[in-house]
Structures are given as C-alpha cells and as structure tokens.
Amino acid sequence: MAQYLETLGRKKPFEPRTFAETHLARRLNKLDLTSLGVAATLGAGIYVVTGVVARNISGPGIVISFLIAGVASLLSALCYAEFASRVPKTGSAYIYSYVTIGEFCAFVVGWNLILEYLIGTSSLARGWTEYLDSLLDGRYQNFTAEHIGHMHAPLIAKFPDFLALFLVLLVTIPLCLGVSVTARANNVVTAVNLVVILFISIVGFSLAVKQNWTNNFLPYGFSGVLAGAATCFFSFIGFDVIATSAEEAINPTKDLPLSMVLTIGICFIAYFGVSAALTLMWPYNLLPERGALPKVFALRGAAWAQYIIAVGALCGLTASLIGGLFPLPRLFYAMANDGLIFKWLARIHPKTEVPIIATVVSGVLAGFLALIFELQELVEMMSIGTLLAYTVVAFCVLLLRYKPGTIGVTMTTLSDSEPPLVTKNERIKLLADPTKSPTEETSLRATICICIASALFIFASALGIWGQDAILAHKGWAIFLACVIGVLILVTLMYLFRQPKNETPLPFMVPLVPWIPLLSIFVNIFLMLKLSYLTWIRFAVWMVIGMCIYFFYGIRHSVEGQRQKELGNYIPLQQVDEKDPKETSEEPQPKTDEDKPEAAKEKTSDDKRDEFSTPS
C-alpha cells in the first residue's frame, strides 16, 4: 500500500539551471503574451454578460461586481505568476502540481484543463455563429434547418453547425504554422477588439444620462452586487493561457508574471468601461434581453454604431477562439511528454517547432464538439476545471512557501547564469536567515494547517450557500455552526502564521502570504460549490474516463516512473540547502566513480541533461 501511494505521489524533478532548454520555439515577447491573455479573456463576456448581469442581477452596480470579480481573479493570477516564474515550463497548473504535490494530482488537474479548453473552444465557435446569425436575422439557422434538417437527441444541438466546425479548423491553420504566425494573427484581431471596446466606452459616455445611476444605483442591493460578481468572475477566466506558453516565451521568468497582471488590468478596464457606458446610456430595467449593446446604441439614436460593435464582437470572439485553442495542444504535449497520455501527441514538427499532431487533434476534437453538441448545458463543466486548477496552484504556492530548501528558479539561480542581475554582496543578502528558515517539522505543521483550513473553507462555503436563509433567520444551529467554523478557521490561520516561511527570493513572489493564496482558495471553493449538481455528475463521468486512461496507460508509461525504476530508488525533488551561504554559492564537486551508484556510472552528463529536456 505504501509503495502504491508513493507511486501516485511521485514528483517530477525540475532542474533550475536547464529551465531554458526546450524543443519549442521561443518567440513570444511581453506584447504577444499579454495579447494572448487578453484574447482568451475578452470574448463573448463583454458583449453578452454585461447586459444580462446589469438587467437581471446587479443593475448599475455591475461596475462594482466587475471590480470584486477582478480582484478575486487577481488573487489567482498572482499565484499563477509566482509559479510561472518559479517553474517556467509548458503545462500551466498541471506541471505546477506535478512538481509540488505528485503525479496523480497532476493528472487530475491536467485532465480537467483538457476539458476546460475543449468545451471553451467549442462553445466560442458556437457563440460566433450564433452572433453572426443574429446579425443575419436567423437566416443561417433557417437555411441549415431547411436543407440539412434537425437532430433529435439529448444534449445534441437542434441542427449541425458546419460553420462552427469550419471556423475551428480555420483557426487551427495558423496554430500549425508556428507560434509567430499565431501571435501575429492574434495581435491583429485583439487590437481591433480593443479599439472597438474603446469606441463603445467613449461614445457611450458621450450619450450618458446621469439619472440612470443617481436614481437607483443598487436596485438589487449589495447581495445583487455579490451575485453579479460570482457571474462576472468567469468573464476573467483565460489568463492561464499565458502560463501554458512558458516554453515559448523569450524571457519567461520576467514576462509571464508581468503579462498575467497586465491581462487582468486591461480586462478590468474594458469590462468597467463597457458596463458603465451601457448602464449610463439606458435604464438597467429596460435593457434588451439579447444584444443589449448594439440595440441600446440604436435606441439612443446611434444606429450606425451597431456595425462597428458587430465587427468588434466577431473579432473578439475570433481572438478568444485563438486564445482558447492555443493552450490545448501545449497541454497535450506536456502530458504526453511525461508519458501520462499517448506519447505520439508530443511529436514536434521540425520546421514550425509546434506539437503538430496535438494541434491537429485539438482542432478536430473541438470542431467536432462544436458541430453536433449543444454546449450550453456543458459550459459549467469548464468552470470546474478552471476553478480546480486555480485552487491547486494557490495550494501549491502555500506548500512551497513553508517548505525548506528551494524548488524551481530563484534569484540565486538567475545570478549564476546572468551575473549582471545580482552582485556578489547582494547574492549573500538574498539567502534566507538560518534562524528563521523552515524545517521539515515546521513544514509538516504548515501543511496540516493548510489542509485543515481548506477543509474548513468547504464547510464554511456550504453553510454560506445552503444555510444562508437559516443564518438570516437567526436559527440557533446555523449561528452555532458559523461561530464554530469561524473560530476554527481563525485558530488554524493564527497557528499557520506563526510557522517560519521560506524567504528565498524568487523572480516574482506573491505578496501577503499566506493571506492572498488562502483567500484565493476560499473564493474558488465557494464558486465550485455554487455550480449545479448536474455539473458535478458530468464532472464525475469525465473523471471516470480519465482514471481509466491513467490507471491502464499513464501509470505504466510514466517517464518519471521509468526513470525511478532505472535508478532503482526514489529520487526526491532537488533541494538546495540555503542555511550556509558559502555552500550555496559554490558548485558541488562531482563524485568519483567509486562514490557513484552502479546505475549512475552508466550515465554521462549529457544523458542526465536529456532526462529533463527531451521527450521520450
């Protein structure tokens, strides 16, 4: 049993000094990465969600809803940013959990991210054709129904959407031609989308009527603002596409964190500007149910603006398609490269330097789903995968902050390869104070506290969702449970706060640890429990399929498992003891042949490097 648990928990080694080695093309700069993040985030949400939330949930207070949702998303983005600079490898949350928690958890996260990207891309393609059909007054749907016919089956669309299939395959072409072509195409459509959003905000403010805000700014109360924030939170999903581009970024340790923060900032300004203009132009309760933005401009006497908004919406949806499909083949590549899914998906094209088979498979699968499935009922499943990934990343940040030694790229590592960054005296100051450094004992205590706090967050979220009425009605049992859970959370966090943290300087560090990661975990857990039970049933079915793949294929073909089997023992993650600055700053002396294990004598230094840098 212990050996089996050790197999599930085996971790992927990460060699900081060879993190720049990759088989992919490093062509993406800060602008390209930020553009990818904005493209994946600013899609249908800004043209659809704003009108629905303002009309039915928050009223003009939607601007506060977007502010709260933006701050909540920023918490997750900061955690992603630290890990992206610490472990700048393709795979996003999958690789982070593989390095920190273990193989089984990594597969679960990766498998759910595959679901997220597949459904996200397919639903965007469907949304693109539906928006175009609305501009054509339903002619496309009528033509398809008349000449092809309807389909009658549960969860199947009423008619096959061949235009959505064609659109996904069309977007797949630049992804196959290389990351540079993809970046240029994405930059163009994203720029058009941002210009249109700027136009909507400026023209909308010029047509504003102050009474639409002053008469009743919070018609649904602050509870409506919070409910709107929960909906608006999903409009910020997409910045994690930047993390999947780590091995294609020119300077990942610096550019990835900056691009993530910039993406959240740009998207918040865009959402705030459009929602403010919309609710200032027209009373919230009279907003049209569908196509609010173009129709409100027409009602305010600017019917010509509808055509500009239509161009921006189609460009925004196209950019989101690129941003949604871009990370999927990279995730396939990362998992296949580790042997957890079929290894032929890790094949790299020698000229374009992209995972060509994974890219084609991603486009075909997403196009097929967009062709025949009615994805509106499945979109919530995408939210589970995203929120689970966000939770795991924040959890991993906490674990590493209380763990002794270092894992991943640090400022000390960068100073070895790039001397101008850190002087010799500064390097010594960067090392952690030995008297305040964590130990294995304090790390275990912190891990227990983090796990207990996460469990308490689940109980607190469940009580807040299903026991809210009882608490407001001053029911004794509900108030007692709320007090007990609150006290336990407070005691756990106070004990966690007393544990020493690892202060090893990283290229980017989440501020206010442990508070920001813990708050991120709580928000994500709360939003996951808000999803419907049918979503959890579908999620369980998807997980059963994934478990079959892992236990019948992945666990036997795992590259890490084969490596440990060849060495004959378990090799833990590389850790650098930073208690002694002299020992840390000097390169370790190579062992003599007499000191090496028999299995290690047969490996050259090139072979060892290849274990981390080449796919199997």
XYZ file of C-alpha atoms in Angstrom:
616
model
C 0.000 0.000 0.000
C 2.791 2.401 0.918
C 4.562 1.673 -2.364
C 1.339 2.293 -4.285
C 0.814 5.657 -2.572
C 4.428 6.533 -3.302
C 3.788 5.784 -6.971
C 0.768 8.108 -7.058
C 2.734 10.812 -5.268
C 5.965 10.673 -7.279
C 7.069 14.143 -8.266
C 8.620 15.433 -11.448
C 12.181 16.746 -10.960
C 12.886 20.272 -12.120
C 16.447 21.360 -12.851
C 16.609 25.171 -12.464
C 19.864 25.567 -14.402
C 18.402 23.949 -17.527
C 14.937 25.528 -17.448
C 15.624 27.425 -20.695
C 16.088 24.191 -22.681
C 13.044 23.338 -24.796
C 12.043 21.767 -28.093
C 9.543 24.559 -28.766
C 10.347 27.910 -30.394
C 10.921 30.844 -28.013
C 9.306 33.664 -29.999
C 6.763 35.324 -27.661
C 7.560 38.672 -26.027
C 5.585 40.649 -23.423
C 3.209 42.064 -26.029
C 2.464 38.661 -27.540
C 1.855 37.041 -24.144
C -0.382 39.866 -22.949
C -2.287 39.801 -26.235
C -2.879 36.049 -25.852
C -4.164 36.558 -22.311
C -6.476 39.421 -23.322
C -7.723 37.449 -26.337
C -8.621 34.438 -24.195
C -10.358 36.646 -21.603
C -12.189 39.325 -23.587
C -14.622 37.343 -25.696
C -18.344 36.840 -25.579
C -18.443 38.034 -21.976
C -18.054 41.714 -22.698
C -20.738 41.718 -25.426
C -23.218 39.381 -23.715
C -22.606 39.104 -19.953
C -22.659 42.843 -19.262
C -26.240 43.298 -20.471
C -27.593 40.158 -18.776
C -25.991 40.865 -15.382
C -26.937 44.547 -15.412
C -30.566 43.788 -16.298
C -31.275 40.815 -14.052
C -28.721 40.698 -11.227
C -26.810 43.861 -10.302
C -28.247 46.896 -12.083
C -25.773 49.785 -12.463
C -23.883 48.203 -9.555
C -22.399 45.841 -12.146
C -19.320 48.092 -12.160
C -18.730 47.097 -8.519
C -19.394 43.460 -9.440
C -16.648 43.609 -12.053
C -14.321 45.264 -9.522
C -14.871 42.464 -6.985
C -14.529 39.791 -9.679
C -11.357 41.450 -10.978
C -9.779 41.486 -7.518
C -10.730 37.829 -6.969
C -9.195 36.931 -10.331
C -6.080 38.912 -9.488
C -5.557 36.694 -6.420
C -5.376 33.627 -8.656
C -3.277 35.493 -11.218
C -0.679 36.385 -8.572
C -0.397 32.725 -7.539
C -0.033 31.709 -11.175
C 2.564 34.428 -11.684
C 4.778 33.133 -8.862
C 4.664 29.573 -10.165
C 5.139 30.650 -13.771
C 8.392 32.385 -12.809
C 9.433 29.569 -10.455
C 8.690 26.672 -12.856
C 8.603 28.207 -16.374
C 7.594 25.032 -18.239
C 4.695 24.215 -20.555
C 1.651 22.769 -18.819
C 0.398 25.511 -16.506
C -1.267 24.136 -13.346
C -0.556 20.577 -14.500
C 3.226 20.967 -14.284
C 2.996 23.027 -11.075
C 1.103 20.283 -9.251
C 3.410 17.603 -10.731
C 6.467 19.348 -9.286
C 4.858 20.090 -5.916
C 2.180 17.517 -5.000
C 2.637 14.474 -7.210
C 1.728 12.625 -10.382
C -1.842 11.613 -9.596
C -2.902 15.134 -8.634
C -1.139 16.465 -11.734
C -3.085 14.091 -13.997
C -6.390 15.107 -12.390
C -5.613 18.789 -12.927
C -4.355 18.255 -16.478
C -7.324 16.086 -17.422
C -9.747 18.780 -16.248
C -7.829 21.506 -18.055
C -8.236 19.485 -21.265
C -11.994 19.527 -20.661
C -11.913 23.266 -19.994
C -10.072 24.125 -23.198
C -12.115 21.734 -25.367
C -15.506 22.957 -24.195
C -14.343 26.564 -24.098
C -13.190 26.498 -27.719
C -16.301 24.668 -28.926
C -18.711 26.985 -27.127
C -16.891 30.035 -28.511
C -17.253 28.679 -32.038
C -20.970 28.142 -31.422
C -21.236 31.635 -29.961
C -19.502 33.101 -33.020
C -22.021 31.543 -35.405
C -24.996 32.448 -33.194
C -23.878 36.076 -33.049
C -23.451 36.157 -36.831
C -26.882 34.534 -37.211
C -28.428 37.259 -35.038
C -26.952 39.874 -37.380
C -28.486 37.971 -40.322
C -31.912 37.748 -38.606
C -31.720 33.956 -38.256
C -31.139 33.201 -41.936
C -28.206 30.835 -41.295
C -30.175 28.675 -38.873
C -33.227 28.619 -41.132
C -31.093 27.624 -44.128
C -29.429 24.795 -42.200
C -32.719 23.503 -40.813
C -34.337 23.579 -44.254
C -31.568 21.927 -46.279
C -29.944 19.623 -43.677
C -32.641 19.028 -41.100
C -32.888 18.829 -37.335
C -31.202 16.404 -34.929
C -33.277 14.924 -32.129
C -31.278 13.626 -29.158
C -30.481 14.723 -25.586
C -27.637 17.258 -25.349
C -27.355 17.212 -29.141
C -27.850 20.507 -30.953
C -31.030 21.084 -32.915
C -29.021 21.337 -36.113
C -25.391 20.641 -37.085
C -23.259 23.782 -37.133
C -20.909 23.308 -40.072
C -19.846 26.950 -39.923
C -18.561 26.434 -36.354
C -16.627 23.353 -37.498
C -15.127 25.296 -40.406
C -14.225 28.196 -38.109
C -12.347 25.968 -35.625
C -10.437 24.254 -38.429
C -9.614 27.659 -39.921
C -8.200 28.882 -36.606
C -6.170 25.651 -36.350
C -4.202 26.539 -39.507
C -2.144 29.427 -38.039
C -1.538 27.358 -34.914
C 0.021 24.655 -37.122
C 2.193 27.192 -38.971
C 4.093 28.240 -35.855
C 3.831 30.384 -32.773
C 4.991 33.526 -34.607
C 2.153 33.274 -37.159
C -0.339 32.606 -34.365
C 0.883 35.602 -32.372
C 0.657 37.965 -35.354
C -2.867 36.854 -36.239
C -3.959 37.122 -32.619
C -2.400 40.571 -32.179
C -4.372 41.924 -35.160
C -7.832 40.691 -34.093
C -7.196 41.589 -30.438
C -6.155 45.124 -31.415
C -9.377 45.569 -33.413
C -11.393 44.260 -30.452
C -9.738 46.700 -28.025
C -10.282 49.648 -30.400
C -13.991 48.794 -30.632
C -14.238 48.498 -26.839
C -12.596 51.913 -26.518
C -15.093 53.274 -29.061
C -18.044 51.830 -27.088
C -16.812 53.427 -23.871
C -16.095 56.878 -25.321
C -19.277 57.166 -27.415
C -21.316 55.607 -24.626
C -20.121 58.156 -22.065
C -20.961 60.960 -24.517
C -24.569 59.654 -24.597
C -24.776 59.127 -20.836
C -27.729 60.165 -18.695
C -26.686 60.704 -15.069
C -30.158 59.922 -13.726
C -29.729 56.284 -14.774
C -27.182 55.969 -11.947
C -28.344 58.527 -9.385
C -31.972 57.346 -9.245
C -31.244 53.728 -8.296
C -27.619 52.594 -8.411
C -28.129 49.373 -6.392
C -31.671 48.204 -7.208
C -30.946 44.632 -6.100
C -28.940 45.635 -3.025
C -25.399 44.645 -2.222
C -26.400 40.967 -2.370
C -27.132 41.542 -6.061
C -23.666 43.027 -6.469
C -22.120 39.900 -4.924
C -24.271 37.597 -7.058
C -23.199 39.566 -10.113
C -19.557 39.287 -9.055
C -19.858 35.485 -8.991
C -21.104 35.572 -12.584
C -18.583 38.193 -13.704
C -15.712 36.179 -12.219
C -15.948 33.706 -15.094
C -15.513 36.588 -17.530
C -11.916 36.888 -16.299
C -11.085 33.229 -16.989
C -8.402 32.920 -19.635
C -5.199 34.446 -18.261
C -3.872 30.939 -17.563
C -3.216 30.617 -21.301
C -0.092 32.672 -20.612
C 1.233 30.003 -18.259
C 0.930 27.345 -20.950
C 3.233 29.430 -23.173
C 6.174 29.313 -20.753
C 8.489 27.362 -23.058
C 7.698 29.680 -25.977
C 8.322 32.925 -24.086
C 11.611 34.721 -24.758
C 12.098 35.666 -21.092
C 9.628 33.554 -19.091
C 10.752 34.389 -15.547
C 10.075 38.111 -16.103
C 7.499 38.276 -18.884
C 4.986 35.688 -17.642
C 4.167 37.384 -14.289
C 4.017 40.845 -15.861
C 1.759 39.659 -18.709
C -0.686 37.988 -16.294
C -1.076 41.105 -14.163
C -1.392 43.306 -17.264
C -4.071 40.981 -18.679
C -6.249 41.268 -15.568
C -5.765 45.058 -15.505
C -6.623 45.579 -19.184
C -9.650 43.285 -18.990
C -10.976 45.018 -15.873
C -10.713 48.457 -17.525
C -12.520 47.103 -20.598
C -15.326 45.472 -18.591
C -15.691 48.515 -16.331
C -15.836 50.957 -19.254
C -18.404 48.986 -21.289
C -20.674 48.188 -18.316
C -20.561 51.783 -17.085
C -21.364 53.164 -20.553
C -24.213 50.680 -21.039
C -25.956 51.411 -17.747
C -25.462 55.178 -18.126
C -26.945 55.205 -21.637
C -30.157 53.336 -20.802
C -32.122 52.357 -17.645
C -30.987 48.955 -16.411
C -34.516 47.512 -16.204
C -35.259 48.420 -19.826
C -32.135 46.855 -21.314
C -32.882 44.395 -24.175
C -32.549 40.747 -23.211
C -30.342 39.876 -26.212
C -27.802 42.052 -28.000
C -28.051 44.833 -25.427
C -25.033 46.818 -26.627
C -25.926 47.393 -30.295
C -29.640 47.832 -29.537
C -29.033 50.472 -26.871
C -26.904 52.481 -29.268
C -29.741 52.296 -31.792
C -32.241 53.417 -29.133
C -30.024 56.400 -28.335
C -30.010 57.476 -31.975
C -26.624 55.999 -32.975
C -27.775 53.081 -35.104
C -24.624 53.342 -37.228
C -22.600 52.151 -34.195
C -24.191 48.695 -34.455
C -21.959 47.782 -37.376
C -18.785 48.803 -35.554
C -19.872 46.832 -32.485
C -20.598 43.805 -34.701
C -17.061 43.927 -36.137
C -15.591 44.197 -32.633
C -17.713 41.315 -31.349
C -16.700 38.986 -34.182
C -13.033 39.963 -33.787
C -13.271 39.452 -30.036
C -14.816 36.015 -30.475
C -12.179 35.099 -33.071
C -9.393 36.194 -30.739
C -10.962 34.164 -27.934
C -11.051 31.153 -30.245
C -7.317 31.513 -30.861
C -6.640 32.059 -27.163
C -8.840 29.118 -26.201
C -7.362 26.656 -28.700
C -3.725 27.741 -28.282
C -3.077 26.115 -24.838
C -4.787 22.793 -25.583
C -2.048 21.239 -27.796
C 0.591 22.555 -25.337
C -1.173 20.725 -22.519
C -1.424 17.569 -24.639
C 2.305 17.928 -25.379
C 3.267 18.337 -21.713
C 1.247 15.343 -20.521
C 2.335 13.144 -23.448
C 5.950 14.170 -22.928
C 5.635 12.847 -19.364
C 4.039 9.610 -20.616
C 0.702 10.143 -18.838
C -1.232 10.162 -22.121
C -0.373 8.823 -25.568
C 3.229 9.723 -26.394
C 2.670 10.390 -30.087
C 0.908 13.613 -29.049
C 4.309 15.011 -28.009
C 5.754 14.921 -31.546
C 7.251 18.302 -32.591
C 7.313 19.459 -36.207
C 10.957 20.165 -37.149
C 10.200 23.353 -39.120
C 7.345 25.045 -37.288
C 8.503 23.809 -33.844
C 4.964 23.216 -32.623
C 3.354 19.983 -31.355
C 1.795 19.377 -34.745
C -0.186 16.179 -34.031
C -1.562 17.575 -30.764
C -2.579 20.785 -32.570
C -4.444 18.920 -35.314
C -6.127 16.591 -32.815
C -7.171 19.593 -30.692
C -8.735 21.344 -33.667
C -10.576 18.242 -34.862
C -11.956 17.408 -31.405
C -13.078 20.972 -30.675
C -14.591 21.289 -34.155
C -16.486 18.011 -33.771
C -17.957 19.129 -30.443
C -18.976 22.461 -31.966
C -20.573 20.641 -34.900
C -23.040 18.384 -33.136
C -23.285 19.232 -29.427
C -25.471 21.796 -27.718
C -22.834 23.017 -25.301
C -24.846 25.471 -23.205
C -25.594 22.808 -20.592
C -21.944 21.707 -20.520
C -20.323 25.133 -20.195
C -20.396 24.925 -16.381
C -18.116 21.888 -16.580
C -15.482 24.237 -17.987
C -15.776 26.268 -14.788
C -14.990 23.246 -12.595
C -11.739 22.578 -14.433
C -10.662 26.207 -14.177
C -11.561 26.645 -10.508
C -9.897 23.356 -9.600
C -6.707 24.484 -11.320
C -6.815 27.859 -9.558
C -7.267 26.131 -6.192
C -4.385 23.696 -6.746
C -1.999 26.487 -7.810
C -2.768 28.575 -4.706
C -2.399 25.422 -2.566
C 0.997 24.667 -4.129
C 2.220 28.227 -3.548
C 1.452 27.838 0.158
C 3.161 24.446 0.388
C 6.390 25.718 -1.170
C 6.456 28.881 0.918
C 6.616 26.784 4.097
C 8.928 24.105 2.713
C 12.689 24.083 3.468
C 15.117 24.383 0.582
C 14.172 25.608 -2.879
C 12.323 24.169 -5.841
C 12.457 25.902 -9.188
C 14.129 29.063 -10.432
C 15.286 31.561 -7.809
C 17.157 34.845 -7.972
C 20.282 32.935 -6.936
C 19.856 30.645 -9.938
C 19.466 33.602 -12.267
C 22.548 35.280 -10.811
C 24.612 32.216 -11.732
C 23.570 32.379 -15.370
C 23.254 36.151 -15.650
C 25.888 37.797 -13.396
C 24.837 41.421 -14.061
C 21.474 40.836 -12.362
C 22.823 40.329 -8.834
C 26.159 41.330 -7.339
C 28.138 39.076 -5.003
C 27.189 41.060 -1.883
C 23.539 41.227 -2.908
C 23.538 37.498 -3.509
C 24.587 36.783 0.069
C 21.832 39.074 1.335
C 19.292 37.183 -0.762
C 19.854 33.993 1.189
C 17.335 33.195 3.893
C 18.100 33.854 7.543
C 19.004 30.410 9.008
C 17.337 31.254 12.323
C 14.015 31.882 10.587
C 14.151 29.214 7.893
C 11.562 26.411 7.868
C 12.455 22.847 8.774
C 10.829 19.536 7.895
C 8.946 19.660 11.183
C 7.592 23.182 10.674
C 6.790 22.312 7.045
C 4.678 19.359 8.198
C 2.826 21.586 10.666
C 2.155 24.164 7.961
C 0.934 21.501 5.536
C -1.521 20.156 8.131
C -2.772 23.695 8.807
C -3.255 24.383 5.087
C -5.209 21.147 4.631
C -7.390 21.844 7.682
C -8.034 25.403 6.528
C -9.063 24.160 3.063
C -11.481 21.646 4.624
C -12.947 24.365 6.851
C -13.384 26.588 3.794
C -15.515 23.819 2.245
C -17.757 23.674 5.337
C -17.959 27.470 5.538
C -18.874 27.751 1.837
C -21.509 25.011 2.144
C -23.029 26.748 5.166
C -22.990 30.094 3.382
C -24.684 28.663 0.271
C -27.273 26.282 1.728
C -27.610 27.722 5.247
C -27.795 31.406 4.369
C -31.547 31.631 4.981
C -31.198 29.903 8.348
C -28.463 32.315 9.411
C -30.515 35.356 8.330
C -33.495 33.898 10.203
C -31.299 33.670 13.333
C -31.636 29.912 13.644
C -29.653 28.712 16.655
C -27.983 25.738 14.961
C -26.874 27.804 11.971
C -25.377 30.569 14.080
C -23.657 27.996 16.310
C -22.106 26.234 13.291
C -20.997 29.553 11.797
C -19.300 30.543 15.068
C -17.571 27.166 15.481
C -16.282 27.161 11.889
C -15.168 30.783 12.193
C -13.245 30.124 15.420
C -11.577 27.010 13.981
C -10.519 28.915 10.862
C -9.122 31.752 12.980
C -7.149 29.398 15.249
C -5.788 27.425 12.282
C -4.667 30.546 10.436
C -3.054 32.035 13.545
C -1.048 28.839 14.063
C -0.081 28.783 10.384
C 1.028 32.405 10.559
C 3.470 31.521 13.358
C 5.310 28.974 11.201
C 8.531 30.198 9.542
C 8.310 30.895 5.820
C 10.862 30.279 3.123
C 12.110 33.752 2.189
C 14.294 32.643 -0.704
C 13.869 35.452 -3.284
C 12.088 34.424 -6.472
C 11.758 36.271 -9.786
C 8.172 37.025 -8.673
C 6.658 36.467 -5.231
C 3.018 36.596 -4.170
C 2.695 39.354 -1.563
C 0.952 38.902 1.793
C 1.462 35.139 2.042
C -0.454 33.207 3.389
C -3.447 35.565 3.200
C -3.730 36.042 -0.581
C -3.386 32.314 -1.501
C -5.814 31.344 1.284
C -8.359 33.919 0.125
C -7.974 32.632 -3.421
C -8.622 29.053 -2.248
C -11.751 30.156 -0.366
C -13.177 32.088 -3.335
C -12.567 29.200 -5.739
C -14.101 26.612 -3.391
C -17.147 28.823 -2.860
C -17.688 29.242 -6.615
C -17.259 25.495 -7.250
C -19.938 24.657 -4.692
C -22.261 27.197 -6.340
C -22.333 25.073 -9.507
C -25.337 22.786 -10.078
C -25.381 19.131 -9.056
C -25.772 18.089 -12.701
C -22.445 19.733 -13.385
C -20.829 17.634 -10.665
C -22.401 14.466 -12.121
C -20.961 15.236 -15.563
C -17.660 16.060 -13.893
C -17.685 12.637 -12.198
C -18.278 10.902 -15.547
C -15.371 12.793 -17.108
C -13.148 11.837 -14.160
C -14.050 8.135 -14.541
C -12.870 8.279 -18.158
C -9.663 9.998 -17.053
C -8.986 7.475 -14.305
C -9.297 4.632 -16.817
C -6.683 6.291 -19.026
C -4.324 6.943 -16.111
C -4.515 3.546 -14.391
C -4.478 1.484 -17.597
C -1.945 3.560 -19.535
C -0.411 6.584 -17.794
C 0.775 4.918 -14.598
C 2.644 2.268 -16.647
C 4.155 4.617 -19.235
C 5.062 7.463 -16.887
C 8.512 8.806 -17.773
C 9.148 9.649 -14.135
C 8.174 6.126 -13.098
C 10.535 4.601 -15.640
C 13.339 6.916 -14.544
C 12.972 5.915 -10.910
C 12.808 2.248 -11.892
C 16.056 2.564 -13.847
C 17.820 4.229 -10.938
C 16.493 1.602 -8.559
C 15.377 4.050 -5.910
C 13.233 7.108 -5.367
C 14.912 10.395 -6.300
C 13.347 13.318 -4.428
C 12.998 16.803 -5.831
C 16.272 18.700 -5.955
C 16.540 20.985 -2.984
C 19.268 23.468 -2.213
C 20.173 23.951 1.418
C 20.475 27.688 1.895
C 21.487 27.739 5.534
C 25.127 28.060 4.560
C 25.748 30.859 2.014
C 29.201 29.507 1.248
C 27.879 26.086 0.355
C 25.063 27.562 -1.737
C 27.271 29.827 -3.778
C 29.775 27.140 -4.720
C 29.244 24.488 -7.342
C 29.126 20.956 -5.836
C 32.172 18.828 -6.598
C 31.456 15.850 -8.865
C 31.615 12.462 -7.277
C 34.272 9.962 -8.178
C 33.308 6.761 -9.944
C 33.768 4.865 -6.681
C 31.168 7.069 -4.967
C 28.544 6.799 -7.733
C 25.800 4.150 -7.712
C 26.172 1.422 -10.278
C 23.177 2.720 -12.273
C 24.564 6.244 -12.325
C 28.011 5.131 -13.610
C 26.475 4.198 -16.920
C 25.015 7.675 -17.477
C 27.005 10.548 -18.905
C 26.328 14.176 -18.090
C 24.589 14.569 -21.447
C 22.284 11.676 -20.643
C 21.298 13.293 -17.343
C 20.542 16.576 -19.025
C 18.416 14.832 -21.645
C 16.247 13.303 -18.941
C 14.856 16.766 -18.269
C 14.960 18.309 -21.707
C 13.943 15.749 -24.315
C 10.651 13.936 -24.752
C 10.585 10.200 -24.568
